[in-house]
JSON list of C-alpha atoms and ligand atoms in Angstrom, two decimals:
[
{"chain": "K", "resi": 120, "resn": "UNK", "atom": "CA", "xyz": [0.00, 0.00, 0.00]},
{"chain": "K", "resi": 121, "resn": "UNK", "atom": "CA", "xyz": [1.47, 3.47, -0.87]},
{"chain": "K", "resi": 122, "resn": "UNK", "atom": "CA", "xyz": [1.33, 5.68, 1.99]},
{"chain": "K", "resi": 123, "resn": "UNK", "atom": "CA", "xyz": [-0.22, 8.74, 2.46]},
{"chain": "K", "resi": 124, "resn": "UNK", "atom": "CA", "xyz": [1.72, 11.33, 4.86]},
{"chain": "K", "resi": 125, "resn": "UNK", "atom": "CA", "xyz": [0.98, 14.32, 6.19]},
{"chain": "K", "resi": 126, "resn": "UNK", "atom": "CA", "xyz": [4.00, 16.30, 6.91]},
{"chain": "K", "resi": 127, "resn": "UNK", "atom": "CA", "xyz": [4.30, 18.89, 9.66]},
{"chain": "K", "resi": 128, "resn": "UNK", "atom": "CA", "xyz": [6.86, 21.48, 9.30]},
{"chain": "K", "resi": 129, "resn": "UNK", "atom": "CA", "xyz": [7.68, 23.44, 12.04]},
{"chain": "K", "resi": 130, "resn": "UNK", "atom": "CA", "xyz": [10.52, 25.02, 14.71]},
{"chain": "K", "resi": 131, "resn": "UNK", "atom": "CA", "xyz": [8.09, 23.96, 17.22]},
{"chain": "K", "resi": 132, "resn": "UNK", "atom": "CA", "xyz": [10.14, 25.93, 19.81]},
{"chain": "K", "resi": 133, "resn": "UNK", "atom": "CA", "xyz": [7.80, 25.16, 21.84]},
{"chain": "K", "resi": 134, "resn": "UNK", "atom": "CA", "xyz": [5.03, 22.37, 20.48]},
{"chain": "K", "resi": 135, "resn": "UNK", "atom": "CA", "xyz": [1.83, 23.09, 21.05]},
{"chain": "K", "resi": 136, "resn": "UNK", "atom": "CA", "xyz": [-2.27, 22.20, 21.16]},
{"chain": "K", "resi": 137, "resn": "UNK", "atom": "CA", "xyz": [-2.17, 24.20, 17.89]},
{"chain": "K", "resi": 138, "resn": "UNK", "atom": "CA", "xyz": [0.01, 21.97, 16.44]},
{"chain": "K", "resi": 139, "resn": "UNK", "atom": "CA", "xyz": [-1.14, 18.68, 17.78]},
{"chain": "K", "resi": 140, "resn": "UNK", "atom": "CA", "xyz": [-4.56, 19.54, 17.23]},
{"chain": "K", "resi": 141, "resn": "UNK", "atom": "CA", "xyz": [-4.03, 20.93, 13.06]},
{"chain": "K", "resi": 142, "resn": "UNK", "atom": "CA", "xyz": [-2.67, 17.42, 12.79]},
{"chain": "K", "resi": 143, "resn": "UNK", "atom": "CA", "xyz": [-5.14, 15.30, 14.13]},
{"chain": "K", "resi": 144, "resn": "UNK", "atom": "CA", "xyz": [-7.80, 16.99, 12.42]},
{"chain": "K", "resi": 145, "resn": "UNK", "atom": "CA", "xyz": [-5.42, 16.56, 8.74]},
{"chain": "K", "resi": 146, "resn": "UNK", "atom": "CA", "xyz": [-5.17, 13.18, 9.74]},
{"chain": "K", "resi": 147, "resn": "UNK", "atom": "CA", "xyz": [-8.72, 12.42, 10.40]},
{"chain": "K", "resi": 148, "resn": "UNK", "atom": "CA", "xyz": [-10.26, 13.89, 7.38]},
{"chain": "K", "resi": 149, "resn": "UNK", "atom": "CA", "xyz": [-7.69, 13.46, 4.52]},
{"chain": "K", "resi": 150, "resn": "UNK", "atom": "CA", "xyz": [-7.68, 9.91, 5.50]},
{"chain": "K", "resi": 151, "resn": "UNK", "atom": "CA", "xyz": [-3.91, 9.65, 5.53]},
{"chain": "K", "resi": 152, "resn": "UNK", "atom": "CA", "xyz": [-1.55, 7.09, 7.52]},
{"chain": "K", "resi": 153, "resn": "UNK", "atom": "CA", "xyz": [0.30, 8.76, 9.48]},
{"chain": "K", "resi": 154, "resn": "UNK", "atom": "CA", "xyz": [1.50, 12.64, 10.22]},
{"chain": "K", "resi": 155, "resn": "UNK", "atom": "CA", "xyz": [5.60, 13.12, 10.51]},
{"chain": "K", "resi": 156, "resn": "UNK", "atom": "CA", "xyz": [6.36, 16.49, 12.47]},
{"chain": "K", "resi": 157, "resn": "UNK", "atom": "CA", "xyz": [9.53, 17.79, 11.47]},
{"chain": "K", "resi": 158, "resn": "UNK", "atom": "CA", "xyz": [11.62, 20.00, 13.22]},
{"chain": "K", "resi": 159, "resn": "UNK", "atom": "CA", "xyz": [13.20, 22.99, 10.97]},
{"chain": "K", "resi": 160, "resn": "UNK", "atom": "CA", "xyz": [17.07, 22.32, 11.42]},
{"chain": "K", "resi": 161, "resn": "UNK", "atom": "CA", "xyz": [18.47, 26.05, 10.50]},
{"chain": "K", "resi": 162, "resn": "UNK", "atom": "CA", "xyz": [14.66, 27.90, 9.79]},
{"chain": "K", "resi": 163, "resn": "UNK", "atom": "CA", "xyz": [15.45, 30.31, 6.57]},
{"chain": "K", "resi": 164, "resn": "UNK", "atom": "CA", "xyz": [12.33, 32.44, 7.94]},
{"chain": "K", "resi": 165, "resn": "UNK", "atom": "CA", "xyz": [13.50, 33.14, 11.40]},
{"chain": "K", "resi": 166, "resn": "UNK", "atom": "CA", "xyz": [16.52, 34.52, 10.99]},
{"chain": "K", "resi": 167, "resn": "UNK", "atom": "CA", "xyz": [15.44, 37.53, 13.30]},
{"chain": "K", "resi": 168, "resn": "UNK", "atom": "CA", "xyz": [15.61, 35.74, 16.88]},
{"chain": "K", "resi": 169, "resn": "UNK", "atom": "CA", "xyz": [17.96, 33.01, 18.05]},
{"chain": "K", "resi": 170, "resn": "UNK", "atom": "CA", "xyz": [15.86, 29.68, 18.02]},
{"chain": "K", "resi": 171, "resn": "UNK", "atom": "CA", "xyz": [16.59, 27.14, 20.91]},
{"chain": "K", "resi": 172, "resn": "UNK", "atom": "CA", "xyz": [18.74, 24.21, 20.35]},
{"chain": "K", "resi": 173, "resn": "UNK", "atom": "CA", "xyz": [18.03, 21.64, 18.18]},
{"chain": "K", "resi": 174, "resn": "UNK", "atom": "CA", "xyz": [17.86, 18.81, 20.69]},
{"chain": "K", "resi": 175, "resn": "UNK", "atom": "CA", "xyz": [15.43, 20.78, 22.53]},
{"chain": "K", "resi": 176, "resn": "UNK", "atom": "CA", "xyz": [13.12, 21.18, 20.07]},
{"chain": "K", "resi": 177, "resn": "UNK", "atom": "CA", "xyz": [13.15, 17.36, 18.97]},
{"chain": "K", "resi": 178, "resn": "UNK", "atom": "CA", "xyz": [13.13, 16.78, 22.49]},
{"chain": "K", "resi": 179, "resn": "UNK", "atom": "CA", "xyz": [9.81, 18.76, 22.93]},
{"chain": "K", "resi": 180, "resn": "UNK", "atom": "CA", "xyz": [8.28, 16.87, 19.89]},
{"chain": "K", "resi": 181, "resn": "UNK", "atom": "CA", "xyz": [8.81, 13.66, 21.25]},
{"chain": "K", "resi": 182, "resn": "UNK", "atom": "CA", "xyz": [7.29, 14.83, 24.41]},
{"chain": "K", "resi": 183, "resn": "UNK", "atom": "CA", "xyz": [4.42, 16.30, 22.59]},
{"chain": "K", "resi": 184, "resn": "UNK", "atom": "CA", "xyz": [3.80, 13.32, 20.82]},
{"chain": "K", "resi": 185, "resn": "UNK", "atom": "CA", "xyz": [4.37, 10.17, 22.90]},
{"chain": "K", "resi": 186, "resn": "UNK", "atom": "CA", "xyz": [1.89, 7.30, 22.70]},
{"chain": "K", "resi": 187, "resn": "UNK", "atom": "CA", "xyz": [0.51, 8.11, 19.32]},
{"chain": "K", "resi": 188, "resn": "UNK", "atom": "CA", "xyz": [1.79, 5.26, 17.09]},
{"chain": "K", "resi": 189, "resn": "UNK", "atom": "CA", "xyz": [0.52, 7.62, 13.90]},
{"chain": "K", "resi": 190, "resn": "UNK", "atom": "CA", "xyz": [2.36, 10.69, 14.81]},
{"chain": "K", "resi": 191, "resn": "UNK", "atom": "CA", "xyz": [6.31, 10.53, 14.12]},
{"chain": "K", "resi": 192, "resn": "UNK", "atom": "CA", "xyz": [9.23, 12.47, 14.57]},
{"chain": "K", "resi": 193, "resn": "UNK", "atom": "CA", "xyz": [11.20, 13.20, 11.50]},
{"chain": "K", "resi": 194, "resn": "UNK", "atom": "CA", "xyz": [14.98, 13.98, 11.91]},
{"chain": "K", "resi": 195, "resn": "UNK", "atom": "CA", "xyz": [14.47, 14.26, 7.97]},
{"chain": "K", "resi": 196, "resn": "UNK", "atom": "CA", "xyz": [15.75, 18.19, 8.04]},
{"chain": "K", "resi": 197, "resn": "UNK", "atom": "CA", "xyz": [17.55, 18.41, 11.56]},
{"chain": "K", "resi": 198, "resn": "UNK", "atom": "CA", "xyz": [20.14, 16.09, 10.15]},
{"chain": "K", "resi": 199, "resn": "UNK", "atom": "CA", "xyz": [20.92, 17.66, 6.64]},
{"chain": "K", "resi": 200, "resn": "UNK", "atom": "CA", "xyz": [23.23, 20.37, 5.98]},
{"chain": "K", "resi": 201, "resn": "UNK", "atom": "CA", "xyz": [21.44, 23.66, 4.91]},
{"chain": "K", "resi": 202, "resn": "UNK", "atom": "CA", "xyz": [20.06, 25.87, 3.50]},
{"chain": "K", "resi": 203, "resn": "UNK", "atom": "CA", "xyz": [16.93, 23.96, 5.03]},
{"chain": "K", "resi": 204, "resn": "UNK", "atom": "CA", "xyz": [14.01, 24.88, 2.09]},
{"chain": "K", "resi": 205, "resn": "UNK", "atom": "CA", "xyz": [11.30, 22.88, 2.60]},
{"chain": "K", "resi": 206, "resn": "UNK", "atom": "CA", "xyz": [11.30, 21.50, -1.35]},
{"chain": "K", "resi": 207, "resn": "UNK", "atom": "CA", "xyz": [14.94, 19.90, -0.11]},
{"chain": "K", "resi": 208, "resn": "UNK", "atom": "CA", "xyz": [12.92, 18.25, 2.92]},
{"chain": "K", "resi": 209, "resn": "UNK", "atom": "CA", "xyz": [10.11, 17.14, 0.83]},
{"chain": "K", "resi": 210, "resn": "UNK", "atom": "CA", "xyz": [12.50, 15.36, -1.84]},
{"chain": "K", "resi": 211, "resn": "UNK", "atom": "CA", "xyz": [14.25, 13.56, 1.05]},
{"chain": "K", "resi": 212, "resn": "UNK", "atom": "CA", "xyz": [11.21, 12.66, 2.44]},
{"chain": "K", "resi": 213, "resn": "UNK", "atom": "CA", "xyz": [10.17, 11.35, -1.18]},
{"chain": "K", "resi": 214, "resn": "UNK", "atom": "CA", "xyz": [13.14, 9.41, -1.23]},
{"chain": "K", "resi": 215, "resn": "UNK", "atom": "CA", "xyz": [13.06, 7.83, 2.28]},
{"chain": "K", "resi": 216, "resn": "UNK", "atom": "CA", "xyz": [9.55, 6.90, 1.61]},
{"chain": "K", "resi": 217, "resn": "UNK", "atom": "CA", "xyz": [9.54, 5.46, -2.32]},
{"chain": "K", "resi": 218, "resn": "UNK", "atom": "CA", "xyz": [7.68, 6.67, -5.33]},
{"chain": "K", "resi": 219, "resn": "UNK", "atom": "CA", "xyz": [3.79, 5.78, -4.29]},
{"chain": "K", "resi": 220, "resn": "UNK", "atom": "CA", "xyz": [3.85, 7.98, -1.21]},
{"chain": "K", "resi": 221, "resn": "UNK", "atom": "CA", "xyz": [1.67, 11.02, -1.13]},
{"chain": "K", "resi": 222, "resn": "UNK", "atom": "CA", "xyz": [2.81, 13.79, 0.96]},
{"chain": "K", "resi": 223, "resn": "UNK", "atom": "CA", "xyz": [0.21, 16.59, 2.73]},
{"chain": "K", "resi": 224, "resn": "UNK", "atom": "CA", "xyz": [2.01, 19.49, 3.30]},
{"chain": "K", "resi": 225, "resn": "UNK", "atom": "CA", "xyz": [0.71, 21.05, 6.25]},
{"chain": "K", "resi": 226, "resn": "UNK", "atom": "CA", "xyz": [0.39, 24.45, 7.07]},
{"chain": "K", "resi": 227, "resn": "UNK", "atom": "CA", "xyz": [-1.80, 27.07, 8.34]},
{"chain": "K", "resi": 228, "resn": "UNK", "atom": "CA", "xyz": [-3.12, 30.31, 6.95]},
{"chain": "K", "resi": 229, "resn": "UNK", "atom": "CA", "xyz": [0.12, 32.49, 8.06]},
{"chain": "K", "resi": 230, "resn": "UNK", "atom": "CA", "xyz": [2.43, 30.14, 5.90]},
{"chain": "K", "resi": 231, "resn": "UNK", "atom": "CA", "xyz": [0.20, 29.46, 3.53]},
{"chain": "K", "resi": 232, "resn": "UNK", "atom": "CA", "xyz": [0.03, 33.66, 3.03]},
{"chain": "K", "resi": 233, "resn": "UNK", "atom": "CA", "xyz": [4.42, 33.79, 2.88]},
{"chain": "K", "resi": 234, "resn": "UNK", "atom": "CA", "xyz": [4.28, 30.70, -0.17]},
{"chain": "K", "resi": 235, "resn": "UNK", "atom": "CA", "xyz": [5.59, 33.22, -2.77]},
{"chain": "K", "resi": 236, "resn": "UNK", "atom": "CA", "xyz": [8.41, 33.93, -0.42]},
{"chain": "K", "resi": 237, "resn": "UNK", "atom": "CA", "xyz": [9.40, 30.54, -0.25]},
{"chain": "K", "resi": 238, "resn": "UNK", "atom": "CA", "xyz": [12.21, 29.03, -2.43]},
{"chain": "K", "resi": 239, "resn": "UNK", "atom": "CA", "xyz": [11.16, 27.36, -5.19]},
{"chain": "K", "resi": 240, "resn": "UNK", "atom": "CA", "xyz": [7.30, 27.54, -4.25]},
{"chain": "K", "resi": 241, "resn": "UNK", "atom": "CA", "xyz": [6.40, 25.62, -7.81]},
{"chain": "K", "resi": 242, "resn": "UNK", "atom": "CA", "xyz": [8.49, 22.85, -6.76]},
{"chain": "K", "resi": 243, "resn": "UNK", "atom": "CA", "xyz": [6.86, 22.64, -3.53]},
{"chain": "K", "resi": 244, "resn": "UNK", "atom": "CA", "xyz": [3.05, 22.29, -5.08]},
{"chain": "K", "resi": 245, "resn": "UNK", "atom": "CA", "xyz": [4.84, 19.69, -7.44]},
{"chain": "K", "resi": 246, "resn": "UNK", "atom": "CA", "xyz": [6.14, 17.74, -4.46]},
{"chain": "K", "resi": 247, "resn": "UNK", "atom": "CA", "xyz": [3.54, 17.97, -2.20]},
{"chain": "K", "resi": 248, "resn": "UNK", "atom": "CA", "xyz": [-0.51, 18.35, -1.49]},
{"chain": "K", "resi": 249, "resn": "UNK", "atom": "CA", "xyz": [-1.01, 21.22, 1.04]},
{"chain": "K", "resi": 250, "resn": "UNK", "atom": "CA", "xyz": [-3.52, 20.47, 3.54]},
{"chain": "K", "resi": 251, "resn": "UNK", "atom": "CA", "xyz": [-4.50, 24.12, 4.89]},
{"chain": "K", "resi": 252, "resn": "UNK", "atom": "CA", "xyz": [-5.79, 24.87, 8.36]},
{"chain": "K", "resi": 253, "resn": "UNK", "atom": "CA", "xyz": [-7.27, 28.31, 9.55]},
{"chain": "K", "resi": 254, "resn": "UNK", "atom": "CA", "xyz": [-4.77, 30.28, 11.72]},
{"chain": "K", "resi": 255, "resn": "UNK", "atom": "CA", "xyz": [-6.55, 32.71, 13.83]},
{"chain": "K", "resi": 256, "resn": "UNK", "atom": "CA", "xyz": [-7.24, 36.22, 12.49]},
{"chain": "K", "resi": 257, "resn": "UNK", "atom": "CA", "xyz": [-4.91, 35.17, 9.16]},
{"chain": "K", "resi": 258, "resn": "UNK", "atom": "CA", "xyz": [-6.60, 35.37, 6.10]},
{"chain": "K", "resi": 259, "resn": "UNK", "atom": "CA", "xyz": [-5.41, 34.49, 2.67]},
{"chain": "K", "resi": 260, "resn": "UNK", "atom": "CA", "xyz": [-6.43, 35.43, -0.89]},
{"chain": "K", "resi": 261, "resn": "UNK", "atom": "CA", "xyz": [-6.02, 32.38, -2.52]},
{"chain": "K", "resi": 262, "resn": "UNK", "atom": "CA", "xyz": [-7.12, 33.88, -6.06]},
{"chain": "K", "resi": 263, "resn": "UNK", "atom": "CA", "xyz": [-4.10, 36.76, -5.94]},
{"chain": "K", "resi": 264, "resn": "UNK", "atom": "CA", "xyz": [-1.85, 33.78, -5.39]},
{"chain": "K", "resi": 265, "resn": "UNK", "atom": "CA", "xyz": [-3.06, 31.61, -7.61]},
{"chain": "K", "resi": 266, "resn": "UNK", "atom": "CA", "xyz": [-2.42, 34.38, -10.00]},
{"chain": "K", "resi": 267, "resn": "UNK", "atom": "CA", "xyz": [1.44, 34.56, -8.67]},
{"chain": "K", "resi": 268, "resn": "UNK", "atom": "CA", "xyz": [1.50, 30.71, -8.63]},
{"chain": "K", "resi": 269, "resn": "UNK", "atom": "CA", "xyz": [-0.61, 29.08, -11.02]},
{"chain": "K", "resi": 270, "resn": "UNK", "atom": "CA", "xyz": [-2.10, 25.57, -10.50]},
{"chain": "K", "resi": 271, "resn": "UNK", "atom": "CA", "xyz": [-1.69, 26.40, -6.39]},
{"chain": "K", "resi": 272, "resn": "UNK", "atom": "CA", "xyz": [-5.53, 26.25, -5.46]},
{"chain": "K", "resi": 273, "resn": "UNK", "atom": "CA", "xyz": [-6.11, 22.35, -6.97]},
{"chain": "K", "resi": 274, "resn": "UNK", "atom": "CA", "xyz": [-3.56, 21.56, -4.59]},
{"chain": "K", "resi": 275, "resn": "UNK", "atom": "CA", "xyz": [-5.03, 22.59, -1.20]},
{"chain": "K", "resi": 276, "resn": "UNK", "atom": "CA", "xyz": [-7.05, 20.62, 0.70]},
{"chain": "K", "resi": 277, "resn": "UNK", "atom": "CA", "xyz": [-9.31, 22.68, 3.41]},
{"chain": "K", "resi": 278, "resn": "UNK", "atom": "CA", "xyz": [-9.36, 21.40, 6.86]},
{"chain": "K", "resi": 279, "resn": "UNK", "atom": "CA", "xyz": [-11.38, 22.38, 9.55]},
{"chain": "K", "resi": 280, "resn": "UNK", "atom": "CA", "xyz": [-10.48, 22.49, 12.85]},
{"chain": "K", "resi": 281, "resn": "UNK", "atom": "CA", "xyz": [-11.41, 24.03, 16.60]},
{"chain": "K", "resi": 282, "resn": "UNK", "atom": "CA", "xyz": [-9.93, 27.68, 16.30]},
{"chain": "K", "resi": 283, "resn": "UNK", "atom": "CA", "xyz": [-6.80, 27.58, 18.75]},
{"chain": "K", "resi": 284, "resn": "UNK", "atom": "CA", "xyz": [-5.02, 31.09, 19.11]},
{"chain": "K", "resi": 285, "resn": "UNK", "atom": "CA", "xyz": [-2.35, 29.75, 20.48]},
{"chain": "K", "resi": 286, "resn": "UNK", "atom": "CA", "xyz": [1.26, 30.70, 19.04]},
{"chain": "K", "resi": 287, "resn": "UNK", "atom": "CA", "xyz": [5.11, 29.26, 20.24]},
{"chain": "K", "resi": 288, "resn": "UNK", "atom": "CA", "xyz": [5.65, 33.32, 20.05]},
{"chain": "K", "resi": 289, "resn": "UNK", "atom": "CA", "xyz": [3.20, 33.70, 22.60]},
{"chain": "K", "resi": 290, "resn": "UNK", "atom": "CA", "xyz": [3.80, 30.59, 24.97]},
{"chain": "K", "resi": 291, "resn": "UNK", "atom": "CA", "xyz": [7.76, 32.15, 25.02]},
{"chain": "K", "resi": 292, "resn": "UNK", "atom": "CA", "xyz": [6.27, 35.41, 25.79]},
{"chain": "K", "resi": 293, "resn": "UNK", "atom": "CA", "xyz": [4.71, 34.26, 28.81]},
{"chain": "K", "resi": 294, "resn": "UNK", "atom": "CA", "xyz": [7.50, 32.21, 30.13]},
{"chain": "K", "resi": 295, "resn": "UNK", "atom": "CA", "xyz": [9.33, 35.19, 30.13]},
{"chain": "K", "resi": 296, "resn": "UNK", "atom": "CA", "xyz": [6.89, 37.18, 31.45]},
{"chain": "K", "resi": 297, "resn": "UNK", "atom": "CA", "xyz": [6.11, 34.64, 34.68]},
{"chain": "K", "resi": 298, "resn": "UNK", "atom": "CA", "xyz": [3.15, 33.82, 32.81]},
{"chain": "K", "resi": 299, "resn": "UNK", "atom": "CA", "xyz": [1.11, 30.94, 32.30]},
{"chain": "K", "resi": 300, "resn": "UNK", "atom": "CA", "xyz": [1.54, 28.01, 30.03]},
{"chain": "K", "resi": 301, "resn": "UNK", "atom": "CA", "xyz": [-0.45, 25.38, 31.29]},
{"chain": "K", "resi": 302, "resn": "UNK", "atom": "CA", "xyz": [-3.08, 23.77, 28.95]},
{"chain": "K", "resi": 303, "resn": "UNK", "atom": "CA", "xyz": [-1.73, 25.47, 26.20]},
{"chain": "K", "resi": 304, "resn": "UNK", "atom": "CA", "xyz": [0.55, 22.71, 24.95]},
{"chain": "K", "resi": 305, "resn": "UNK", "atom": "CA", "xyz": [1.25, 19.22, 26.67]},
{"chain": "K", "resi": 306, "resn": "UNK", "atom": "CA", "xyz": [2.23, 18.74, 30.32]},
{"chain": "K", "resi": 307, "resn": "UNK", "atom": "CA", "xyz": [5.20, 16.84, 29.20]},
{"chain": "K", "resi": 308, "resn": "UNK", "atom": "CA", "xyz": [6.33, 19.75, 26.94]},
{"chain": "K", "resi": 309, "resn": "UNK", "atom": "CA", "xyz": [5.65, 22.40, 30.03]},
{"chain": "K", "resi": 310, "resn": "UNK", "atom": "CA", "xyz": [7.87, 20.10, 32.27]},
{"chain": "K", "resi": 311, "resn": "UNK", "atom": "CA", "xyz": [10.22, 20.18, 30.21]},
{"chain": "K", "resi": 312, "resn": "UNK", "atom": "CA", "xyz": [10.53, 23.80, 29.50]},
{"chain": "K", "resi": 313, "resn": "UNK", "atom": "CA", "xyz": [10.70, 24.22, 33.56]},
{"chain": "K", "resi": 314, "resn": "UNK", "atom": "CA", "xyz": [13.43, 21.72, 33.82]},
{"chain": "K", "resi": 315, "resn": "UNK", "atom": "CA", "xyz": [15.35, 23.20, 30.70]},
{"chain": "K", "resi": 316, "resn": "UNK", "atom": "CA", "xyz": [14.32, 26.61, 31.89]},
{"chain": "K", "resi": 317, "resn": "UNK", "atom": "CA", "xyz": [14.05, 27.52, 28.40]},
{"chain": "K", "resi": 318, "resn": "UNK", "atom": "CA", "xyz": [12.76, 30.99, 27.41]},
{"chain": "K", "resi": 319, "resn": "UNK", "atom": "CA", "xyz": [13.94, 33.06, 30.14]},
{"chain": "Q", "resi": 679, "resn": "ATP", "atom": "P1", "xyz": [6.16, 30.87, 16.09]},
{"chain": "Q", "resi": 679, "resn": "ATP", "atom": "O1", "xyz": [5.23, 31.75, 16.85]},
{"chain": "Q", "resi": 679, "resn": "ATP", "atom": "O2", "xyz": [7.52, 30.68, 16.69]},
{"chain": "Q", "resi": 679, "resn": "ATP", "atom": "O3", "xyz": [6.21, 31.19, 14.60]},
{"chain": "Q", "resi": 679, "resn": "ATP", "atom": "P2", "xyz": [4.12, 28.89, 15.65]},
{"chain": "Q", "resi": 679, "resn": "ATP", "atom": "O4", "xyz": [3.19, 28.72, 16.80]},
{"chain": "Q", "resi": 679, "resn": "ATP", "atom": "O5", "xyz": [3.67, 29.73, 14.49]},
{"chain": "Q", "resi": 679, "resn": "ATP", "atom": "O6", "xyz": [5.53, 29.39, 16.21]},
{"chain": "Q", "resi": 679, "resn": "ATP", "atom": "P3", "xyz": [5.43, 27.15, 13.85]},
{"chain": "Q", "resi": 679, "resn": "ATP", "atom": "O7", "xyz": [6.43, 26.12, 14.26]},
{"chain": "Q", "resi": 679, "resn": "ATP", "atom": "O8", "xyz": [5.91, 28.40, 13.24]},
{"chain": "Q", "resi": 679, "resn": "ATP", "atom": "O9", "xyz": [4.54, 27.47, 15.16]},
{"chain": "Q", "resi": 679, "resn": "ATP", "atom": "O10", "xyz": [4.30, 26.52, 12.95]},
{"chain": "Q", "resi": 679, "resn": "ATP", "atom": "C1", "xyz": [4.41, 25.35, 12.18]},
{"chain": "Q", "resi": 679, "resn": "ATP", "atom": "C2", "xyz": [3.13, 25.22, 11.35]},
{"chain": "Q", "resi": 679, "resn": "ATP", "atom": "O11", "xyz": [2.00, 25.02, 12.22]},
{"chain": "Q", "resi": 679, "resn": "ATP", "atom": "C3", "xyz": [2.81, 26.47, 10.50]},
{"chain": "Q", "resi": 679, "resn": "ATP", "atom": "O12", "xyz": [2.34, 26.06, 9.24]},
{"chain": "Q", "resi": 679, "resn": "ATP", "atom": "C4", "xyz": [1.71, 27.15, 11.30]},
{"chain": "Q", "resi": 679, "resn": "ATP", "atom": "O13", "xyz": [0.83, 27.89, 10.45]},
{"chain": "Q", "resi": 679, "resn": "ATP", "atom": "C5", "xyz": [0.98, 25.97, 11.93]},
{"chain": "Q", "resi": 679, "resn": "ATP", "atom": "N1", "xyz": [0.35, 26.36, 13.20]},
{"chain": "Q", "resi": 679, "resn": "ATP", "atom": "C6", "xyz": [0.99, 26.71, 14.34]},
{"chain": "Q", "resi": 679, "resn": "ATP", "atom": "N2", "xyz": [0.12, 27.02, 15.31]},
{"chain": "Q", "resi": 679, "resn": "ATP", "atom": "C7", "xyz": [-1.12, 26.87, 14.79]},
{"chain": "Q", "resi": 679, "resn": "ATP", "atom": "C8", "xyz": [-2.46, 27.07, 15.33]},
{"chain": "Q", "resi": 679, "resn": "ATP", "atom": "N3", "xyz": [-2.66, 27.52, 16.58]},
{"chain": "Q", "resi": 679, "resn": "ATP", "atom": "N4", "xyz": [-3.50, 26.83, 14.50]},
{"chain": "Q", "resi": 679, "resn": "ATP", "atom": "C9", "xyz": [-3.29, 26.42, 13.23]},
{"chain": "Q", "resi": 679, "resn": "ATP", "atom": "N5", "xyz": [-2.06, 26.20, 12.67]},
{"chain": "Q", "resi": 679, "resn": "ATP", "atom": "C10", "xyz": [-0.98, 26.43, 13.44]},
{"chain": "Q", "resi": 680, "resn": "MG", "atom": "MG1", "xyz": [4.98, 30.44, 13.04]}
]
């Protein structure tokens, strides 16, 4: 049987409900196998703030995802050597996982907004299915960007989920401001921001 994967590409710096939630709900209602979260190894798009450590942030996503058998931590980009695009990623992943696999692409409404800013963003549709989720309060004109990239709307695949406004921008914000965190992202992942004291 040819898989069908729904890829999660994040810093995740920290994980959160947003992100556990957006994949479930992909998941679910594309029908698909199983969803790999994968950790940005050097994100082109943040250059602007220091991230945290690599090993945290794969540390967090194994936190965050422990005891689901369909959700899997993908070391896919944190062990290449950059640039990290995400067309790179998705070939690798292609590779690792043959010629019948069909990838999801999964993003919400912010990233989906930044695609022409990507590299390569035609590649990327070519490579991979994007299953779109609603970000909070981020809306995107599909039809200007179709017009920028054309064949981009046949590719996305709507998916509905519970409105979460809940950001890693925010969750950091609070750590550092003594405020906060809990039942925002999983126990697990709060304990182990505490014990890393991470953020502050
Ligand atoms: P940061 O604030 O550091 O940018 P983030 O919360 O946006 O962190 P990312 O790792 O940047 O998390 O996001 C990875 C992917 O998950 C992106 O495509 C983003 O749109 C999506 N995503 C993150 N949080 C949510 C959420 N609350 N609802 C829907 N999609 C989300
Ligand atoms: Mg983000």
């Amino acid at each position: 049987m040819s898989p069908r994967l729904g890829v999660l590409g994040g810093t995740f710096d920290p994980i959160h409900h947003g992100h556990l939630v957006a994949a479930q709900e992909v998941l679910h209602q594309l029908r698909l196998d199983r969803v790999l979260f994968v950790p940005a190894g050097d994100p082109p798009h943040k250059p602007s703030r220091p991230v945290s450590a690599t090993h945290h942030r794969v540390r967090m996503v194994e936190l965050g995802i422990a005891g689901r058998a369909d959700f899997v931590l993908s070391r896919v980009d944190v062990d290449r050597p950059g640039p990290h695009y995400t067309v790179g990623m998705l070939q690798l992943l292609h590779r690792e996982w043959g010629p019948g696999a069909t990838l999801y692409f999964i993003e919400g409404t912010d990233s989906l907004a930044d695609i022409l800013s990507w590299h390569r963003p035609e590649q990327l549709i070519a490579l991979a299915d994007l299953a779109v989720v609603q970000r909070p309060g981020v809306e995107v004109d599909t039809d200007a960007v179709e017009r920028q990239l054309p064949g981009l709307r046949e590719r996305i695949h709507w998916v509905q989920m519970p409105s979460l406004e809940i950001s890693s921008t925010d969750l950091r914000a609070r750590v550092r401001e003594g405020r906060p965190i809990s039942y925002l992202l999983p126990a697990a992942v709060e304990g182990y921001v505490r014990e890393q004291d991470l953020y502050r």
